mmCIF file of C-alpha atoms in Angstrom:
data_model
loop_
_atom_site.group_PDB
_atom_site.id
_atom_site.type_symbol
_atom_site.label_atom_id
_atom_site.label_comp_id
_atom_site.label_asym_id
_atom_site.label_seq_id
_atom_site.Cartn_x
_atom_site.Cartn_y
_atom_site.Cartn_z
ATOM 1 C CA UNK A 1 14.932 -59.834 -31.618
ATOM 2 C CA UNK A 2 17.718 -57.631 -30.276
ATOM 3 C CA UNK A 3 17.862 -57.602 -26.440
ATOM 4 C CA UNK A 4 20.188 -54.382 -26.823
ATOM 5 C CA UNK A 5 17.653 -51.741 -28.926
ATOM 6 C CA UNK A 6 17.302 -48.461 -28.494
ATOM 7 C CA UNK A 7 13.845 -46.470 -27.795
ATOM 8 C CA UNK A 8 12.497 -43.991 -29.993
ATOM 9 C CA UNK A 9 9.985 -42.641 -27.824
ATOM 10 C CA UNK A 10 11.493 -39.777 -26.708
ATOM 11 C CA UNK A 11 11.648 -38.428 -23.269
ATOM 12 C CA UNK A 12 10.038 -40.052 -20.187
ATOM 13 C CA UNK A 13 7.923 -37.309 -18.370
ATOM 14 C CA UNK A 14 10.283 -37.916 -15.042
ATOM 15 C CA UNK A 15 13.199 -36.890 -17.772
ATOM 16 C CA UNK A 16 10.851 -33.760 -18.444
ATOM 17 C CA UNK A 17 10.304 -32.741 -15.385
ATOM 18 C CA UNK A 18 14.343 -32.887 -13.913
ATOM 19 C CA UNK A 19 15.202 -30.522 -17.188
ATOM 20 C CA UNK A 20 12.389 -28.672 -16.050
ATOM 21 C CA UNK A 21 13.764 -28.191 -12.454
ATOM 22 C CA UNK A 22 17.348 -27.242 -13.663
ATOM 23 C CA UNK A 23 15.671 -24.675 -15.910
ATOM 24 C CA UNK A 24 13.781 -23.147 -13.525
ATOM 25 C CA UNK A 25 17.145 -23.249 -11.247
ATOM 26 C CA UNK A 26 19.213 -21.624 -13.956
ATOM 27 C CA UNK A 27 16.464 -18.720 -14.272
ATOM 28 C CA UNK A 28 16.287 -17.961 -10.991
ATOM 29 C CA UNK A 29 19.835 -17.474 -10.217
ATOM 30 C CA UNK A 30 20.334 -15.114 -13.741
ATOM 31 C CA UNK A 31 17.431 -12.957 -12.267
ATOM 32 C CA UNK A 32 18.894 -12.928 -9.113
ATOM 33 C CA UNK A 33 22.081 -11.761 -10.476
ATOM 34 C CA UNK A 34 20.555 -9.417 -12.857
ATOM 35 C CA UNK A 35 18.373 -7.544 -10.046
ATOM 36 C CA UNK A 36 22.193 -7.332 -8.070
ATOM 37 C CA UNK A 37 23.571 -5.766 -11.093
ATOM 38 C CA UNK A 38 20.775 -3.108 -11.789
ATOM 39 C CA UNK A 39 21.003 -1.683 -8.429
ATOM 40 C CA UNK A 40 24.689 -1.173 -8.328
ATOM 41 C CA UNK A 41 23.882 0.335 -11.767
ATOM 42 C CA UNK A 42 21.625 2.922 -10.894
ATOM 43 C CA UNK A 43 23.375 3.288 -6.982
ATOM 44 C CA UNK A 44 27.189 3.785 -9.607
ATOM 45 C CA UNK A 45 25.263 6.395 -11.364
ATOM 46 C CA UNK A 46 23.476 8.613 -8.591
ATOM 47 C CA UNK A 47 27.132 8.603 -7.074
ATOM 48 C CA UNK A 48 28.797 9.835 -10.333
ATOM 49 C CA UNK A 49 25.639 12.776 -10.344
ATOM 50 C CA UNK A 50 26.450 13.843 -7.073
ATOM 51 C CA UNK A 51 30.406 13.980 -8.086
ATOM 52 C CA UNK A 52 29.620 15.963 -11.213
ATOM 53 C CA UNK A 53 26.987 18.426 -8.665
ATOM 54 C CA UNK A 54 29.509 18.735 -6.516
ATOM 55 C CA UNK A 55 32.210 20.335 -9.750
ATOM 56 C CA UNK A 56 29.330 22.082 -11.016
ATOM 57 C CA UNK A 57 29.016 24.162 -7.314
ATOM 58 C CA UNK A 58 33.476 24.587 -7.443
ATOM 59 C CA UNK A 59 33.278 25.997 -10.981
ATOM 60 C CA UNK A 60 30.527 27.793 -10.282
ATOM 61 C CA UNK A 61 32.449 29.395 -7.065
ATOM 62 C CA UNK A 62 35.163 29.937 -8.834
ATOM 63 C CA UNK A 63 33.879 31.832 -11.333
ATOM 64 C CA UNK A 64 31.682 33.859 -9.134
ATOM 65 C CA UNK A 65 34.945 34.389 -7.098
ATOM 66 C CA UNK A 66 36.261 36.239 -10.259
ATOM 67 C CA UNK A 67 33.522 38.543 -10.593
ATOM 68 C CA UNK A 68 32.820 41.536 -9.096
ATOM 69 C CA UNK A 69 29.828 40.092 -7.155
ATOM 70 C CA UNK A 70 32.283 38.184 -5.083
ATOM 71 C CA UNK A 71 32.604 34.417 -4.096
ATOM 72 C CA UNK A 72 29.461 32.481 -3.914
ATOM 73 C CA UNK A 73 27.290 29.541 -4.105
ATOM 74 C CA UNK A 74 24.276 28.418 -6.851
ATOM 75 C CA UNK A 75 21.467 28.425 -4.195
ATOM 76 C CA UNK A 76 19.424 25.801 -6.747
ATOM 77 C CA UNK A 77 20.462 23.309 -9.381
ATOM 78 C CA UNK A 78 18.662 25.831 -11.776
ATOM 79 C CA UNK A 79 21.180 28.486 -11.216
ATOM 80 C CA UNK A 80 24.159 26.039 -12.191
ATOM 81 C CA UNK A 81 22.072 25.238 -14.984
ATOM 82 C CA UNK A 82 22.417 21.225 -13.552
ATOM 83 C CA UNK A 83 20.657 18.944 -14.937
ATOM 84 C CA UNK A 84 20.937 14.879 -13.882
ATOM 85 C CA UNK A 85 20.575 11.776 -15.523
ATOM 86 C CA UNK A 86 17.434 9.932 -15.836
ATOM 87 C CA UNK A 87 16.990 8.002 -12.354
ATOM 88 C CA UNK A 88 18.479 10.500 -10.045
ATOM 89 C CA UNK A 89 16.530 12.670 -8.412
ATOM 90 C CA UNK A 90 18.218 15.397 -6.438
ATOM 91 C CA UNK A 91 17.028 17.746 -3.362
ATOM 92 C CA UNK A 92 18.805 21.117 -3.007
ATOM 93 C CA UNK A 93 18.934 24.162 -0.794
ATOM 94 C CA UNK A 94 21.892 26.723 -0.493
ATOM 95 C CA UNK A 95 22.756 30.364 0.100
ATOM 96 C CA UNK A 96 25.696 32.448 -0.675
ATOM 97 C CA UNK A 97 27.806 30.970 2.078
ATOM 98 C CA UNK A 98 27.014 27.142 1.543
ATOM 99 C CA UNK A 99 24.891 24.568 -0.374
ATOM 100 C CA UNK A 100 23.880 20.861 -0.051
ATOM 101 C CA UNK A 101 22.323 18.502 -1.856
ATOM 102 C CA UNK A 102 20.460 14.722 -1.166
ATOM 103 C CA UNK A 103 20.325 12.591 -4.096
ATOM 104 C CA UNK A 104 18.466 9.462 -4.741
ATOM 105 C CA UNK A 105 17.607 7.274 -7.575
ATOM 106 C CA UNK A 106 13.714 6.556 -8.905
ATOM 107 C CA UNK A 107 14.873 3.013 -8.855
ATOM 108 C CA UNK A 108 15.857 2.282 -5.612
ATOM 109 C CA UNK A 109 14.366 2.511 -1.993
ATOM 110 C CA UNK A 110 15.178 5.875 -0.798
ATOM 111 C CA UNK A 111 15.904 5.321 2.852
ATOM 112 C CA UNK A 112 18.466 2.202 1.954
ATOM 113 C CA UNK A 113 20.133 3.971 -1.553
ATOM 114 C CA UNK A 114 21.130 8.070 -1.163
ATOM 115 C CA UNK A 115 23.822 10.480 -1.998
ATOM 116 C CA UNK A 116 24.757 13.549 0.468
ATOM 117 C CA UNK A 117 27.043 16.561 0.539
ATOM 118 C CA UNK A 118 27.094 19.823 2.587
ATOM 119 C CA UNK A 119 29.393 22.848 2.364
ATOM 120 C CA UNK A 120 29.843 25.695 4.330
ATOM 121 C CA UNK A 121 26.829 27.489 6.500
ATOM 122 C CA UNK A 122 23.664 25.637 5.340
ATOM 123 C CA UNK A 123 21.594 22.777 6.900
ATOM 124 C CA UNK A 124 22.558 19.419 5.658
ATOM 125 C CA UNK A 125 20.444 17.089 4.587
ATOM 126 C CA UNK A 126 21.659 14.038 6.324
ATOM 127 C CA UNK A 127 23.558 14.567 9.764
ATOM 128 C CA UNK A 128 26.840 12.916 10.685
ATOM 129 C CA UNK A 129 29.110 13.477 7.228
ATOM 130 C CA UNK A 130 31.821 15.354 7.094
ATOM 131 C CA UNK A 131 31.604 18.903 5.724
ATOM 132 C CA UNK A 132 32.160 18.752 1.544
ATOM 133 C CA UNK A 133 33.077 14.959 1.356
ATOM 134 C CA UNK A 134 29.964 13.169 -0.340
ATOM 135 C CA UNK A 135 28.291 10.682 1.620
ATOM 136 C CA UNK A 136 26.859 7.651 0.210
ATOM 137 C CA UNK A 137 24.568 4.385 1.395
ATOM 138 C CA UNK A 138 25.058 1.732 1.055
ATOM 139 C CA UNK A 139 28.591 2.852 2.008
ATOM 140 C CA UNK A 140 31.395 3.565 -1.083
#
């Protein structure tokens, strides 16, 4: 008899249940990770929608500048013919003499994740920013 054979059983169930753990371990942290990753996703793009907003309402001064109507603002995203990516959902109100706009994303809690940008005379949507420089939580 040979003191120094192998088993062939297999696995014990203590063996099992260790590769179990470090499974379950390894899962956990990619989720985490993953959920991290998502929400600086969709928080990267509402930014980027408010950026493009904000040189949709410049070109759309400027070119109203050059007409004989004068210098103006779009009073609705509708007027500057705006429309955002899937996930962002934007609030806007504006007049001739100023415009701003509150974006947030579908995805993300609304009072933690939003976008912000006034200009000129019209009531912004969050208080505190400075007048035409985008304001963003969490911050840029």
């Amino acid at each position: 008899m040979n003191l120094h054979a192998t088993r062939d059983r297999g696995m014990t169930m203590l063996e099992t249940l260790v590769a179990v753990i470090v499974i379950a371990v390894l899962i956990t942290v990619v989720a985490a990770r993953y959920r991290t990753a998502k929400r600086a996703a969709y928080a990267t793009q509402m930014r980027a929608e408010t950026r493009d907003l904000i040189t949709a309402q410049e070109a759309f001064y400027h070119t109203a500048s050059l007409s004989r109507s004068g210098a103006r603002y779009a009073a609705s995203l509708e007027q500057l013919a705006f429309v955002p990516q899937e996930h962002v959902l934007f609030e806007m109100r504006g007049n001739s003499r100023g415009w701003a706009a509150l974006a947030t994303s579908a995805e993300l809690p609304v009072d933690e994740y939003f976008c912000s940008v006034s200009v000129g005379d019209v009531e912004p949507y969050r208080t505190g920013g400075e007048e035409g420089v985008m304001s963003c939580e969490p911050g840029d």
